mmCIF file of C-alpha atoms in Angstrom:
data_model
loop_
_atom_site.group_PDB
_atom_site.id
_atom_site.type_symbol
_atom_site.label_atom_id
_atom_site.label_comp_id
_atom_site.label_asym_id
_atom_site.label_seq_id
_atom_site.Cartn_x
_atom_site.Cartn_y
_atom_site.Cartn_z
ATOM 1 C CA MET X 37 103.086 -14.005 131.548
ATOM 2 C CA LEU X 38 100.967 -15.804 128.978
ATOM 3 C CA GLN X 39 98.152 -13.359 129.531
ATOM 4 C CA GLN X 40 100.432 -10.348 128.920
ATOM 5 C CA SER X 41 101.852 -11.932 125.770
ATOM 6 C CA PHE X 42 98.362 -12.553 124.391
ATOM 7 C CA LYS X 43 97.435 -8.936 125.139
ATOM 8 C CA LYS X 44 100.463 -7.695 123.210
ATOM 9 C CA VAL X 45 99.648 -9.924 120.234
ATOM 10 C CA ASN X 46 96.027 -8.777 120.171
ATOM 11 C CA THR X 47 97.041 -5.125 120.442
ATOM 12 C CA LYS X 48 99.523 -5.416 117.575
ATOM 13 C CA SER X 49 97.019 -7.225 115.331
ATOM 14 C CA PHE X 50 94.330 -4.662 116.110
ATOM 15 C CA CYS X 51 96.674 -1.782 115.266
ATOM 16 C CA SER X 52 97.824 -3.419 112.044
ATOM 17 C CA ASN X 53 94.248 -4.104 110.893
ATOM 18 C CA THR X 54 93.219 -0.559 111.755
ATOM 19 C CA GLN X 55 96.167 0.832 109.783
ATOM 20 C CA ILE X 56 95.232 -1.303 106.767
ATOM 21 C CA HIS X 57 91.652 -0.024 106.963
ATOM 22 C CA LEU X 58 92.821 3.591 107.136
ATOM 23 C CA ASP X 59 95.178 3.091 104.194
ATOM 24 C CA ARG X 60 92.413 1.605 102.067
ATOM 25 C CA HIS X 61 90.023 4.391 103.030
ATOM 26 C CA THR X 62 92.653 7.006 102.180
ATOM 27 C CA ALA X 63 93.331 5.408 98.796
ATOM 28 C CA HIS X 64 89.605 5.273 98.070
ATOM 29 C CA SER X 65 89.174 8.940 98.988
ATOM 30 C CA HIS X 66 92.158 9.861 96.830
ATOM 31 C CA SER X 67 90.670 8.044 93.823
ATOM 32 C CA ILE X 68 87.359 9.860 94.308
ATOM 33 C CA SER X 69 89.112 13.222 94.510
ATOM 34 C CA MET X 70 91.056 12.452 91.314
ATOM 35 C CA ALA X 71 87.804 11.583 89.492
ATOM 36 C CA TRP X 72 86.162 14.750 90.838
ATOM 37 C CA SER X 73 89.118 16.805 89.626
ATOM 38 C CA CYS X 74 88.934 15.324 86.100
ATOM 39 C CA ASN X 75 85.186 15.891 85.967
ATOM 40 C CA THR X 76 85.583 19.493 87.068
ATOM 41 C CA LYS X 77 88.294 20.179 84.500
ATOM 42 C CA VAL X 78 86.132 18.859 81.662
ATOM 43 C CA HIS X 79 83.178 20.894 82.916
ATOM 44 C CA LEU X 80 85.197 24.106 83.220
ATOM 45 C CA GLY X 81 86.769 23.594 79.800
ATOM 46 C CA GLY X 82 83.321 23.227 78.255
ATOM 47 C CA ILE X 83 82.073 26.361 80.001
ATOM 48 C CA PHE X 84 85.058 28.437 78.846
ATOM 49 C CA LEU X 85 84.685 27.290 75.232
ATOM 50 C CA SER X 86 80.938 27.891 75.268
ATOM 51 C CA PHE X 87 81.337 31.306 76.874
ATOM 52 C CA PHE X 88 83.849 32.355 74.217
ATOM 53 C CA GLY X 89 81.499 31.113 71.498
ATOM 54 C CA TRP X 90 78.564 32.948 73.068
ATOM 55 C CA VAL X 91 80.479 36.263 73.225
ATOM 56 C CA SER X 92 81.568 35.813 69.596
ATOM 57 C CA SER X 93 77.986 35.052 68.595
ATOM 58 C CA CYS X 94 76.783 38.273 70.247
ATOM 59 C CA VAL X 95 79.440 40.248 68.366
ATOM 60 C CA VAL X 96 78.459 38.628 65.069
ATOM 61 C CA THR X 97 74.817 39.520 65.635
ATOM 62 C CA PHE X 98 75.367 43.278 65.728
ATOM 63 C CA VAL X 99 78.435 44.039 63.577
ATOM 64 C CA PRO X 100 77.745 45.054 59.924
ATOM 65 C CA LEU X 101 80.467 42.792 58.516
ATOM 66 C CA TRP X 102 78.523 39.858 57.138
ATOM 67 C CA LYS X 103 79.170 40.796 53.495
ATOM 68 C CA ASN X 104 81.690 42.987 51.694
ATOM 69 C CA LEU X 105 81.339 44.730 48.326
ATOM 70 C CA ASN X 106 84.147 46.398 46.381
ATOM 71 C CA LEU X 107 83.125 48.701 43.539
ATOM 72 C CA ASP X 108 85.347 48.708 40.477
ATOM 73 C CA LEU X 109 84.215 52.201 39.543
ATOM 74 C CA ASN X 110 85.134 53.628 42.922
ATOM 75 C CA GLU X 111 87.780 51.586 44.680
ATOM 76 C CA MET X 112 87.969 54.077 47.545
ATOM 77 C CA GLU X 113 84.630 52.864 48.912
ATOM 78 C CA ILE X 114 83.979 49.533 50.605
ATOM 79 C CA TRP X 115 80.387 48.526 51.263
ATOM 80 C CA THR X 116 79.605 46.236 54.176
ATOM 81 C CA MET X 117 76.300 44.684 55.170
ATOM 82 C CA GLY X 118 74.998 43.125 58.377
ATOM 83 C CA LEU X 119 71.707 42.033 59.857
ATOM 84 C CA TRP X 120 70.749 45.549 60.914
ATOM 85 C CA GLN X 121 72.373 48.064 58.602
ATOM 86 C CA VAL X 122 74.473 48.764 55.517
ATOM 87 C CA CYS X 123 77.681 50.785 55.858
ATOM 88 C CA VAL X 124 80.022 52.561 53.462
ATOM 89 C CA MET X 125 83.674 52.931 54.452
ATOM 90 C CA GLN X 126 85.686 55.675 52.807
ATOM 91 C CA GLU X 127 89.415 55.586 52.205
ATOM 92 C CA GLU X 128 89.918 58.356 54.764
ATOM 93 C CA GLY X 129 88.574 56.026 57.457
ATOM 94 C CA THR X 130 85.108 57.524 57.813
ATOM 95 C CA MET X 131 82.094 55.229 57.876
ATOM 96 C CA GLU X 132 78.467 56.009 57.161
ATOM 97 C CA CYS X 133 75.783 53.492 58.078
ATOM 98 C CA LYS X 134 72.084 53.283 57.277
ATOM 99 C CA SER X 135 69.701 50.983 59.116
ATOM 100 C CA TYR X 136 67.055 48.961 57.362
ATOM 101 C CA GLU X 137 63.749 50.765 57.291
ATOM 102 C CA SER X 138 61.361 47.848 57.766
ATOM 103 C CA PHE X 139 61.741 44.319 59.079
ATOM 104 C CA LEU X 140 59.042 42.950 56.766
ATOM 105 C CA ALA X 141 60.727 44.470 53.723
ATOM 106 C CA LEU X 142 63.893 42.453 54.317
ATOM 107 C CA PRO X 143 64.666 39.244 52.423
ATOM 108 C CA LEU X 144 63.660 35.981 54.034
ATOM 109 C CA ASP X 145 67.212 34.959 54.920
ATOM 110 C CA LEU X 146 67.879 38.199 56.822
ATOM 111 C CA ARG X 147 64.619 37.980 58.777
ATOM 112 C CA VAL X 148 65.182 34.373 59.799
ATOM 113 C CA SER X 149 68.829 35.128 60.618
ATOM 114 C CA ARG X 150 67.812 37.914 62.995
ATOM 115 C CA ILE X 151 65.404 35.661 64.858
ATOM 116 C CA LEU X 152 67.821 32.730 65.091
ATOM 117 C CA MET X 153 70.720 34.898 66.254
ATOM 118 C CA PHE X 154 68.547 36.430 68.982
ATOM 119 C CA LEU X 155 67.458 32.977 70.114
ATOM 120 C CA SER X 156 71.069 31.796 70.034
ATOM 121 C CA ASN X 157 72.250 34.665 72.222
ATOM 122 C CA GLY X 158 69.445 34.187 74.747
ATOM 123 C CA SER X 159 69.854 30.411 74.953
ATOM 124 C CA GLY X 160 73.626 30.784 75.272
ATOM 125 C CA LEU X 161 73.217 33.051 78.293
ATOM 126 C CA LEU X 162 70.695 30.636 79.819
ATOM 127 C CA GLY X 163 73.008 27.683 79.230
ATOM 128 C CA PHE X 164 75.904 29.513 80.869
ATOM 129 C CA LEU X 165 73.870 30.240 84.012
ATOM 130 C CA ILE X 166 72.483 26.699 84.273
ATOM 131 C CA SER X 167 75.790 24.924 83.647
ATOM 132 C CA SER X 168 77.561 27.186 86.153
ATOM 133 C CA CYS X 169 75.102 26.105 88.844
ATOM 134 C CA GLY X 170 75.993 22.472 88.107
ATOM 135 C CA LEU X 171 79.689 22.895 88.916
ATOM 136 C CA ASP X 172 81.100 20.800 91.764
ATOM 137 C CA CYS X 173 82.696 23.895 93.281
ATOM 138 C CA CYS X 174 79.289 25.573 93.563
ATOM 139 C CA LYS X 175 78.237 25.441 97.239
ATOM 140 C CA ALA X 176 74.590 26.411 96.729
ATOM 141 C CA ARG X 177 73.378 22.837 96.037
ATOM 142 C CA GLU X 178 76.366 20.871 97.243
ATOM 143 C CA GLU X 179 74.300 18.165 98.935
ATOM 144 C CA LYS X 180 72.095 17.497 95.880
ATOM 145 C CA THR X 181 74.379 15.664 93.463
ATOM 146 C CA THR X 182 71.536 14.429 91.254
ATOM 147 C CA LEU X 183 70.245 17.962 90.775
ATOM 148 C CA LYS X 184 73.728 19.140 89.789
ATOM 149 C CA LYS X 185 73.968 16.370 87.208
ATOM 150 C CA GLN X 186 70.635 17.383 85.714
ATOM 151 C CA LEU X 187 71.659 21.057 85.600
ATOM 152 C CA THR X 188 74.956 20.178 83.927
ATOM 153 C CA LEU X 189 73.261 18.004 81.330
ATOM 154 C CA CYS X 190 70.615 20.644 80.635
ATOM 155 C CA GLY X 191 73.245 23.375 80.271
ATOM 156 C CA GLY X 192 75.282 21.296 77.802
ATOM 157 C CA VAL X 193 72.231 20.583 75.648
ATOM 158 C CA ILE X 194 71.251 24.264 75.619
ATOM 159 C CA PHE X 195 74.768 25.267 74.556
ATOM 160 C CA GLY X 196 74.639 22.754 71.714
ATOM 161 C CA ILE X 197 71.279 24.108 70.522
ATOM 162 C CA SER X 198 72.662 27.646 70.712
ATOM 163 C CA GLY X 199 75.602 26.653 68.515
ATOM 164 C CA ILE X 200 73.310 25.063 65.930
ATOM 165 C CA MET X 201 71.131 28.193 65.835
ATOM 166 C CA THR X 202 74.294 30.228 65.174
ATOM 167 C CA LEU X 203 75.543 27.969 62.387
ATOM 168 C CA ILE X 204 72.210 27.909 60.499
ATOM 169 C CA PRO X 205 71.925 31.649 59.606
ATOM 170 C CA VAL X 206 75.654 32.016 58.903
ATOM 171 C CA SER X 207 75.670 29.011 56.579
ATOM 172 C CA TRP X 208 72.410 30.092 54.922
ATOM 173 C CA LEU X 209 73.703 33.581 54.108
ATOM 174 C CA ALA X 210 77.017 32.095 52.961
ATOM 175 C CA TYR X 211 75.166 29.777 50.577
ATOM 176 C CA ASN X 212 73.118 32.661 49.145
ATOM 177 C CA THR X 213 76.281 34.742 48.744
ATOM 178 C CA VAL X 214 78.024 31.983 46.776
ATOM 179 C CA TYR X 215 74.914 31.350 44.692
ATOM 180 C CA GLU X 216 74.548 35.042 43.793
ATOM 181 C CA PHE X 217 78.263 35.405 43.122
ATOM 182 C CA TRP X 218 78.224 32.652 40.466
ATOM 183 C CA ASP X 219 74.784 33.497 39.080
ATOM 184 C CA GLU X 220 75.158 33.665 35.300
ATOM 185 C CA THR X 221 71.941 35.610 34.839
ATOM 186 C CA VAL X 222 73.478 38.662 36.504
ATOM 187 C CA PRO X 223 75.715 40.721 34.186
ATOM 188 C CA GLU X 224 79.419 40.747 34.942
ATOM 189 C CA ILE X 225 79.397 44.507 35.316
ATOM 190 C CA VAL X 226 77.229 44.279 38.429
ATOM 191 C CA PRO X 227 79.345 44.088 41.623
ATOM 192 C CA ARG X 228 79.090 40.903 43.684
ATOM 193 C CA TRP X 229 78.902 40.533 47.435
ATOM 194 C CA GLU X 230 81.610 38.440 49.102
ATOM 195 C CA PHE X 231 82.143 36.908 52.535
ATOM 196 C CA GLY X 232 82.740 39.305 55.399
ATOM 197 C CA GLU X 233 84.712 38.824 58.599
ATOM 198 C CA ALA X 234 81.541 38.234 60.639
ATOM 199 C CA MET X 235 80.725 35.062 58.731
ATOM 200 C CA PHE X 236 84.022 33.421 59.639
ATOM 201 C CA LEU X 237 83.640 34.547 63.233
ATOM 202 C CA GLY X 238 80.101 33.129 63.241
ATOM 203 C CA TRP X 239 81.353 29.717 62.127
ATOM 204 C CA PHE X 240 83.953 29.705 64.883
ATOM 205 C CA ALA X 241 81.333 30.821 67.434
ATOM 206 C CA GLY X 242 78.931 28.025 66.493
ATOM 207 C CA PHE X 243 81.751 25.459 66.554
ATOM 208 C CA PHE X 244 82.892 26.546 70.037
ATOM 209 C CA LEU X 245 79.328 26.465 71.355
ATOM 210 C CA VAL X 246 78.728 22.942 70.051
ATOM 211 C CA VAL X 247 82.081 21.590 71.302
ATOM 212 C CA GLY X 248 81.617 23.270 74.694
ATOM 213 C CA GLY X 249 78.128 21.790 75.000
ATOM 214 C CA LEU X 250 79.476 18.323 74.209
ATOM 215 C CA LEU X 251 82.193 18.663 76.863
ATOM 216 C CA ILE X 252 79.650 19.749 79.476
ATOM 217 C CA THR X 253 77.394 16.833 78.551
ATOM 218 C CA CYS X 254 80.344 14.424 78.851
ATOM 219 C CA SER X 255 81.142 15.849 82.292
ATOM 220 C CA ALA X 256 77.557 15.103 83.334
ATOM 221 C CA CYS X 257 77.996 11.495 82.171
ATOM 222 C CA LEU X 258 81.269 11.236 84.109
ATOM 223 C CA LYS X 259 79.496 12.563 87.170
ATOM 224 C CA GLY X 260 76.870 9.848 86.752
ATOM 225 C CA THR X 261 79.477 7.054 86.677
ATOM 226 C CA GLU X 262 81.136 8.532 89.760
ATOM 227 C CA MET X 263 77.815 8.490 91.607
ATOM 228 C CA THR X 264 77.356 4.773 90.842
ATOM 229 C CA THR X 265 80.848 3.781 92.048
ATOM 230 C CA MET X 266 80.683 5.655 95.352
ATOM 231 C CA PRO X 267 77.827 3.584 96.936
ATOM 232 C CA LEU X 268 79.555 0.330 95.954
ATOM 233 C CA ALA X 269 82.767 1.408 97.642
ATOM 234 C CA ALA X 270 80.861 2.594 100.674
ATOM 235 C CA GLY X 271 79.134 -0.804 100.924
ATOM 236 C CA ARG X 272 82.447 -2.625 101.038
ATOM 237 C CA GLU X 273 83.917 -0.578 103.864
ATOM 238 C CA PRO X 274 82.083 -2.347 106.737
ATOM 239 C CA THR X 275 83.641 -5.674 105.708
ATOM 240 C CA GLN X 276 87.059 -4.145 106.263
ATOM 241 C CA VAL X 277 86.162 -3.210 109.821
ATOM 242 C CA GLN X 278 85.123 -6.758 110.663
ATOM 243 C CA GLY X 279 88.763 -7.806 111.077
ATOM 244 C CA PRO X 280 89.496 -5.716 114.195
ATOM 245 C CA LEU X 281 86.031 -6.462 115.634
ATOM 246 C CA ALA X 282 86.517 -10.202 115.173
ATOM 247 C CA MET X 283 89.968 -10.017 116.740
ATOM 248 C CA ARG X 284 88.562 -8.087 119.680
ATOM 249 C CA HIS X 285 85.777 -10.679 120.104
ATOM 250 C CA TRP X 286 88.330 -13.516 119.954
ATOM 251 C CA SER X 287 90.533 -11.799 122.494
ATOM 252 C CA GLN X 288 87.605 -11.478 124.907
ATOM 253 C CA HIS X 289 87.007 -15.216 124.760
ATOM 254 C CA SER X 290 90.691 -16.086 124.957
ATOM 255 C CA HIS X 291 91.430 -14.170 128.151
ATOM 256 C CA PRO X 292 89.519 -16.489 130.530
ATOM 257 C CA LYS X 293 91.331 -19.486 129.085
ATOM 258 C CA ASN X 294 94.665 -17.753 129.540
ATOM 259 C CA ALA X 295 93.728 -16.880 133.103
ATOM 260 C CA ASP X 296 92.945 -20.509 133.822
ATOM 261 C CA LEU X 297 96.371 -21.488 132.543
ATOM 262 C CA VAL X 298 98.083 -18.993 134.799
ATOM 263 C CA ILE X 299 96.199 -20.232 137.815
#
């Protein structure tokens, strides 16, 4: 009778300790999944913002809407200028455009703006590809967490550089436009160029690229903290299993003594 009672006690304690271990392991896995979900949301948000900024930057590069000019003598015509051509829009809705004849004949600000916008578009595409490979939902390099962190960090930095290269030419041309508009040496009869729609879109594009790059970089830092907490939690798990093993070892030694009592 005593032996059967000891067996029941040992079985109940073993089951209770095993249940506690499973509950703790489930809670730990749930916390890791919550951290992974937050990291993924930040990463995806940064990619969406950067992608929108990159598309806007590509549009700004090619549209002839950087500057507008309204002639007082002929209000039916609106002149627009971009990095590649000058256009005249009639009141009827027709538009005639003329491309620049020579790259070397352009002013310095237009030449540098062309180069920077091309570099911005290329680096934005490269950053999008690299940061997409660093997503947690990407199965190509799922086992290499350190490589994914490096790809994510690299993609965020490239997006930030792309945004800066978009903001520089837009701000430079905006400064020259304001300076020429308020230049007192130019007679008042001469028409003045004003800001076009592409400049405002360029500022928004650069802002979205920089903010998206910062979010992607922050997601890489969050992924690094998650990597440091996982080994610590994994190292504590064996201590939780020692309870059932110790109980089983004690029960093995207690059975002979119980048998002697029954005899």
